[in-house]
PDB file of C-alpha atoms and ligand atoms in Angstrom:
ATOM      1  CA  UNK A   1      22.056  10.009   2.498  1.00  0.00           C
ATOM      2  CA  UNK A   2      25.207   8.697   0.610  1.00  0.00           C
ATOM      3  CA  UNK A   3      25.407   8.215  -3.005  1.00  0.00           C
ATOM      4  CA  UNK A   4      25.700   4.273  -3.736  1.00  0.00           C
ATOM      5  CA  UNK A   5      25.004   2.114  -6.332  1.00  0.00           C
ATOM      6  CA  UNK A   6      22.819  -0.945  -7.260  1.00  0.00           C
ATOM      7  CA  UNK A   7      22.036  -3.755  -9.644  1.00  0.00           C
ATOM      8  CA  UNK A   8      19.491  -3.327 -12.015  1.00  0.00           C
ATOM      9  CA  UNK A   9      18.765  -5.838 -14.961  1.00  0.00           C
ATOM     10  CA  UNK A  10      16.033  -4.646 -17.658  1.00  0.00           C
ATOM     11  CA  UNK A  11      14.162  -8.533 -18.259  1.00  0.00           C
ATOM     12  CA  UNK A  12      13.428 -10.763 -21.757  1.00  0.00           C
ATOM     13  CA  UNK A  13      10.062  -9.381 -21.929  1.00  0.00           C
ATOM     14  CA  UNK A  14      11.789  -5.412 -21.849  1.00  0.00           C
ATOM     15  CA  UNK A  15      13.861  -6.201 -24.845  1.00  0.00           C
ATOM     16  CA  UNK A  16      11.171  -8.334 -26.496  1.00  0.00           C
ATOM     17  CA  UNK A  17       8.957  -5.480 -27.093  1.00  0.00           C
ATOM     18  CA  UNK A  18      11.889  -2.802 -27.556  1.00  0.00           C
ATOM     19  CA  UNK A  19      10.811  -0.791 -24.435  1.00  0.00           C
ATOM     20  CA  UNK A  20      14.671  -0.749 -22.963  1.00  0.00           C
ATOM     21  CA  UNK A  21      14.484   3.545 -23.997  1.00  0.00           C
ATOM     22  CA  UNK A  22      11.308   4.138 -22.414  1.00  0.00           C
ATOM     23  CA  UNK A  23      12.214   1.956 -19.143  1.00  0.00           C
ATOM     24  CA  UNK A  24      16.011   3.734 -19.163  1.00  0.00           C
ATOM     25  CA  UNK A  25      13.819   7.093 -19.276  1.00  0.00           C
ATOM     26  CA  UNK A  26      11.921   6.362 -15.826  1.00  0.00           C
ATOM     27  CA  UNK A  27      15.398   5.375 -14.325  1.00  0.00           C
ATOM     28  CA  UNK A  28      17.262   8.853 -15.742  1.00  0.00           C
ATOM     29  CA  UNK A  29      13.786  10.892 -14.526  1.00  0.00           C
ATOM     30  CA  UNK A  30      14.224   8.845 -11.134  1.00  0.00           C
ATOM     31  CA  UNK A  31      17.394  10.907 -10.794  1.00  0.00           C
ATOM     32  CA  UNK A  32      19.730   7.712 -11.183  1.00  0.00           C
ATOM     33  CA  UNK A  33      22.561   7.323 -13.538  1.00  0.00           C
ATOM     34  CA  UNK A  34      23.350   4.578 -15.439  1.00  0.00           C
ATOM     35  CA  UNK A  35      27.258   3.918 -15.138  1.00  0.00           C
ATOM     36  CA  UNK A  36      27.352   1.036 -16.350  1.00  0.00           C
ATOM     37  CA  UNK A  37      25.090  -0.785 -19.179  1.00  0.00           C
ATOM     38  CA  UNK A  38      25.452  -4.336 -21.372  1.00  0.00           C
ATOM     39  CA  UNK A  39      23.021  -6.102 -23.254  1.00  0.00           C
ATOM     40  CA  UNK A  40      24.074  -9.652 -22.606  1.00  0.00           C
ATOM     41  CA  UNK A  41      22.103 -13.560 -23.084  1.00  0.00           C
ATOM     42  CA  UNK A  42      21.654 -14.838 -19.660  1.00  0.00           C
ATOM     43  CA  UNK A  43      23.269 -18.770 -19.659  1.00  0.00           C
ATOM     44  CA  UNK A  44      20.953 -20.920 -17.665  1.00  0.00           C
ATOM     45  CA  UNK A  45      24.215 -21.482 -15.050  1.00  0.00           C
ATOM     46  CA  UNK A  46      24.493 -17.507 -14.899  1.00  0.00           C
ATOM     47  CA  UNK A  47      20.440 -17.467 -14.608  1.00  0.00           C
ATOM     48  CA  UNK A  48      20.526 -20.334 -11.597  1.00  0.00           C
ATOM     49  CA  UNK A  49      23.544 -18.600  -9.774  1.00  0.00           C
ATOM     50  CA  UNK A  50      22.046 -15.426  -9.514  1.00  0.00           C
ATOM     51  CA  UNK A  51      18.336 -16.835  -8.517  1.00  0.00           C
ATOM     52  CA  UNK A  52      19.925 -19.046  -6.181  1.00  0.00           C
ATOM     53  CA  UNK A  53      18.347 -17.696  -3.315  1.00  0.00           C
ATOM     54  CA  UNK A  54      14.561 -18.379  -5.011  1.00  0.00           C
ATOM     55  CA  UNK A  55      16.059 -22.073  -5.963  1.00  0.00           C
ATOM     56  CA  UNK A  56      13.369 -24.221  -4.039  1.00  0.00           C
ATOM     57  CA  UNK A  57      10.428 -21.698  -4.692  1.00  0.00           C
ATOM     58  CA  UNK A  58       7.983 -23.202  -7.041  1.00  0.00           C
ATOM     59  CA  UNK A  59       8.480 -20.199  -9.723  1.00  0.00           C
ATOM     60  CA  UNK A  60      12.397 -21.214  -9.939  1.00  0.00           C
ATOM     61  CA  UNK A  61      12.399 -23.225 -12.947  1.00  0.00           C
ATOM     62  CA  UNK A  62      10.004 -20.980 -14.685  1.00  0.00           C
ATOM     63  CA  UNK A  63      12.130 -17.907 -13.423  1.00  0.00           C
ATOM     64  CA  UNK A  64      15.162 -19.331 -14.865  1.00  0.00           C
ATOM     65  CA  UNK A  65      13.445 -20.193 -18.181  1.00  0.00           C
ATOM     66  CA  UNK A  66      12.344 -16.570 -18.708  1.00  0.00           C
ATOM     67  CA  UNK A  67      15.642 -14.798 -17.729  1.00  0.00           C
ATOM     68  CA  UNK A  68      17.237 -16.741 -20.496  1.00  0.00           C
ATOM     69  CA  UNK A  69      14.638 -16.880 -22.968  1.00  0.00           C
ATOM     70  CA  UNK A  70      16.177 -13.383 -24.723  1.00  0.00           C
ATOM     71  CA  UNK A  71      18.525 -10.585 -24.016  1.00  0.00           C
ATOM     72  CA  UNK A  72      18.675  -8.540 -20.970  1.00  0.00           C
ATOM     73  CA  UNK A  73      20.452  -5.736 -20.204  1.00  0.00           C
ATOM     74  CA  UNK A  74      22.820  -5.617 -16.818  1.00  0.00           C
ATOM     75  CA  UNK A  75      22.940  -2.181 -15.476  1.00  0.00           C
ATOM     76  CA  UNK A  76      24.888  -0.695 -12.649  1.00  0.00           C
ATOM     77  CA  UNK A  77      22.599   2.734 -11.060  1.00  0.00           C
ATOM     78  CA  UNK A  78      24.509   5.319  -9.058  1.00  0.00           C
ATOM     79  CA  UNK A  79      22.306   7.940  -7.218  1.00  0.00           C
ATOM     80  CA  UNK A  80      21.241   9.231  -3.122  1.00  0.00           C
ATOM     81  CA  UNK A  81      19.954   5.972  -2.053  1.00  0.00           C
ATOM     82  CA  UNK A  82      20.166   4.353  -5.002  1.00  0.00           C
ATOM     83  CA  UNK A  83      18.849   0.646  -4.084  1.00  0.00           C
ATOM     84  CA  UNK A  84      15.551   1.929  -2.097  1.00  0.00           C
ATOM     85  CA  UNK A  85      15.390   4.336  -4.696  1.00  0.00           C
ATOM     86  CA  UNK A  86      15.298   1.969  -7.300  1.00  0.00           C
ATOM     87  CA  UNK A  87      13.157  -0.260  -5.408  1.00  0.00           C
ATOM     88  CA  UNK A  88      10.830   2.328  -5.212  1.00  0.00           C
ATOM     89  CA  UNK A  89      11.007   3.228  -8.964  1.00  0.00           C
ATOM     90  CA  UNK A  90      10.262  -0.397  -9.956  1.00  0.00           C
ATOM     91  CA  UNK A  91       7.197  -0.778  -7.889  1.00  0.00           C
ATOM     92  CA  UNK A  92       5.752  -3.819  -6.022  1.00  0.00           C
ATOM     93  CA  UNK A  93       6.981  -7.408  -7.547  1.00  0.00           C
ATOM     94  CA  UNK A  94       3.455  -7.937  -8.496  1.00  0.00           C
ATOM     95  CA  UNK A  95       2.591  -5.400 -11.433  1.00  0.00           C
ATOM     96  CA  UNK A  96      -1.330  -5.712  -9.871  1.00  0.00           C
ATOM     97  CA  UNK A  97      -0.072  -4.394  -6.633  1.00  0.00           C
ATOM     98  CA  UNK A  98       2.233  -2.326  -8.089  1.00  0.00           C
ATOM     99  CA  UNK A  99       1.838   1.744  -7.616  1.00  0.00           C
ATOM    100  CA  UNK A 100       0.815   4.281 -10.081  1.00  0.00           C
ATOM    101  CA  UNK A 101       4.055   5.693 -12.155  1.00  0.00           C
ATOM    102  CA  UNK A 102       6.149   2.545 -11.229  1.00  0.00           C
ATOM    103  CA  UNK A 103       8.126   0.758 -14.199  1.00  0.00           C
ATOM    104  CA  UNK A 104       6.235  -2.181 -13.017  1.00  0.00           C
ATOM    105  CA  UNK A 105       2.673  -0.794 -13.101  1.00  0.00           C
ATOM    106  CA  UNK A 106       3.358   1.072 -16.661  1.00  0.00           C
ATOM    107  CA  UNK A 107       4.878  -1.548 -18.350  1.00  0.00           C
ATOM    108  CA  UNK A 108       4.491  -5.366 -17.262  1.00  0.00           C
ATOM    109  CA  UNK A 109       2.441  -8.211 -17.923  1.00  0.00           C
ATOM    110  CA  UNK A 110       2.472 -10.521 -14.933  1.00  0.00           C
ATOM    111  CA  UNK A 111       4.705 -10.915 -11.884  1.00  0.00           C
ATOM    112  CA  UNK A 112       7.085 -13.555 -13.378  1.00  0.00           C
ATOM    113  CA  UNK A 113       8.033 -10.979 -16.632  1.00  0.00           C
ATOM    114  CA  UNK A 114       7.800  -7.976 -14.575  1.00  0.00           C
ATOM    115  CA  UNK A 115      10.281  -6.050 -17.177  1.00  0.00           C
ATOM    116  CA  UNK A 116      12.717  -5.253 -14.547  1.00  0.00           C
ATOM    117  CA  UNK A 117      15.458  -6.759 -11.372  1.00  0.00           C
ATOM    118  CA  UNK A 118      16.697  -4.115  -8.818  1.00  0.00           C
ATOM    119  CA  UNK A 119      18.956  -5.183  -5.400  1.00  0.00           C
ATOM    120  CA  UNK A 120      17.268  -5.634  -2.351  1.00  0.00           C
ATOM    121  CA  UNK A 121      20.015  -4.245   0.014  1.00  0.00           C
ATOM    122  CA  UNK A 122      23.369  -2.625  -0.520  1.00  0.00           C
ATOM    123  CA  UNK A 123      25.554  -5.389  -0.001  1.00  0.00           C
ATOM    124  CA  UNK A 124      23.495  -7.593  -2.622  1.00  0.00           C
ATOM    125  CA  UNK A 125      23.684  -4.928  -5.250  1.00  0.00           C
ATOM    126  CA  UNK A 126      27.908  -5.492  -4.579  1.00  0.00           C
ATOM    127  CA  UNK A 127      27.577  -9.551  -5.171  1.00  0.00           C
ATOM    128  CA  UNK A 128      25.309  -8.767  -7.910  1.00  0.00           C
ATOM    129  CA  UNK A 129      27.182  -6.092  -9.618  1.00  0.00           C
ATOM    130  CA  UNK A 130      30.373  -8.156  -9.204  1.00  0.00           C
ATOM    131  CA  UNK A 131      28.751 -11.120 -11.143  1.00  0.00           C
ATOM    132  CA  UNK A 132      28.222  -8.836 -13.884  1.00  0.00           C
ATOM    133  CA  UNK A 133      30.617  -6.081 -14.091  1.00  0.00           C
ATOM    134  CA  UNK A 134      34.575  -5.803 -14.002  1.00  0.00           C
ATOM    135  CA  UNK A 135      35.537  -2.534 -12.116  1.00  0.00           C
ATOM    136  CA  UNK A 136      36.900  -0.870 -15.613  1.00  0.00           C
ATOM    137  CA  UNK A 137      33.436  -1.344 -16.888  1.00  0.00           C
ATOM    138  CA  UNK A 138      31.799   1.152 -14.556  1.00  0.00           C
ATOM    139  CA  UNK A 139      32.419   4.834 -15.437  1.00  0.00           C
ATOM    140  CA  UNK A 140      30.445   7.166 -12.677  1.00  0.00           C
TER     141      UNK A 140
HETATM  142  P1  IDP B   1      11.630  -8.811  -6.749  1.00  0.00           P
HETATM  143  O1  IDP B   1      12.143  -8.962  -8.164  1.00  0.00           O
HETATM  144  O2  IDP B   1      10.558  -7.755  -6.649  1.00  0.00           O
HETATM  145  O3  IDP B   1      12.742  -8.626  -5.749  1.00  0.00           O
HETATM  146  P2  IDP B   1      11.400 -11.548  -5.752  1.00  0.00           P
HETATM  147  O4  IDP B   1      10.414 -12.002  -4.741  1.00  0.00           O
HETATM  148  O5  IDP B   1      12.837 -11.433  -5.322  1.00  0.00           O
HETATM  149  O6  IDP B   1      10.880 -10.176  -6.377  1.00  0.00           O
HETATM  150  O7  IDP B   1      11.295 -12.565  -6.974  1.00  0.00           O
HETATM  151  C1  IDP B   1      12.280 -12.585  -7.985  1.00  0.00           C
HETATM  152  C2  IDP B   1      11.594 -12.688  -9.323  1.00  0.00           C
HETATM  153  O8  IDP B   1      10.949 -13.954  -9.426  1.00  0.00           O
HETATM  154  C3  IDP B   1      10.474 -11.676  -9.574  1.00  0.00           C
HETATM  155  O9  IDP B   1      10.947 -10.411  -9.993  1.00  0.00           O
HETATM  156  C4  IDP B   1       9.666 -12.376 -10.653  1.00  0.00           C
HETATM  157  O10 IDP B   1      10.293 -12.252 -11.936  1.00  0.00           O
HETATM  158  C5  IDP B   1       9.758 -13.828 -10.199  1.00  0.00           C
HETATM  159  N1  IDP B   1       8.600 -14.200  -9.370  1.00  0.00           N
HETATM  160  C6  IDP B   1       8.371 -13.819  -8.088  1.00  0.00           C
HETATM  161  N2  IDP B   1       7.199 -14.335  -7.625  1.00  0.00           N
HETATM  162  C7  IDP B   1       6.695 -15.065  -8.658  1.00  0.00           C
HETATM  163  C8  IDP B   1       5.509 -15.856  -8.799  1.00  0.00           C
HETATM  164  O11 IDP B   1       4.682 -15.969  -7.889  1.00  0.00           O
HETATM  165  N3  IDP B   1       5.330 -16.458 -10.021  1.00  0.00           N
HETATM  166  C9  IDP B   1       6.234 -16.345 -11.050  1.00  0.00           C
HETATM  167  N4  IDP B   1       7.359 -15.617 -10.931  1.00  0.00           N
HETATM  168  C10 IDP B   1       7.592 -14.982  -9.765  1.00  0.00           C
HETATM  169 MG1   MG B   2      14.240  -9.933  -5.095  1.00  0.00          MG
END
């Protein structure tokens, strides 16, 4: 298994309730590295272009809302398998469904502020790191 990297973003509700330590914690324990880290305010346009994909779903607008309702915090994750890892690490979308030990099942509240966005595939995490991230920014 190769090392790669992926997208992660830690949600409104995460830096709401100061929890962006305890959720960075799971990640490092997870064996994945952060190499790249910004706390940032989502614009609506930068919420809507990266949701795109979830635009005629009837959460969108609600989604949207949320993502820009506080800070987040764009991460880039390098470790073996690092998107199915972190897939794995957040849990089901659903923090009701989600397993025991998962960010998701620890920490959140519902599945529209479910404290934390991982890639779903490889080339994804690219588009989604690129939206984020200049090259210089990343340091693995
Ligand atoms: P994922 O984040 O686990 O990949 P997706 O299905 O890609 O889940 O949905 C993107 C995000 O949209 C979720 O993380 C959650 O914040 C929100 N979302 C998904 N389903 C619902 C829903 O049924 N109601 C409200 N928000 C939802
Ligand atoms: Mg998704």
């Amino acid at each position: 298994m190769a090392t790669e990297r992926t997208f992660s973003i830690l949600k409104p509700d995460a830096t709401k309730r100061n929890i962006t330590g305890a959720v960075n914690a799971v990640i490092e324990k997870a064996a994945l590295r952060i190499v790249g880290q910004r706390r940032i305010q989502m614009s609506r346009a930068q919420a809507e272009t990266f949701y795109e994909i979830h635009k005629e779903r009837p959460f969108f607008g609600e989604l949207v809302t949320f993502m820009t309702s506080g800070p987040v915090v764009v991460q880039v994750l390098e470790g073996e398998n690092a998107v199915a890892r972190y897939r794995e690490v957040m849990g089901a979308t659903n923090p009701a469904q989600a397993a025991e030990g998962t960010i998701r099942k620890t920490f959140s509240e519902s599945v529209g502020e479910n404290t934390v966005h991982g890639s779903d595939s490889a080339e994804n995490a690219k588009i989604e790191i690129a939206q984020f991230f200049e090259d210089g920014d990343i340091v693995g």
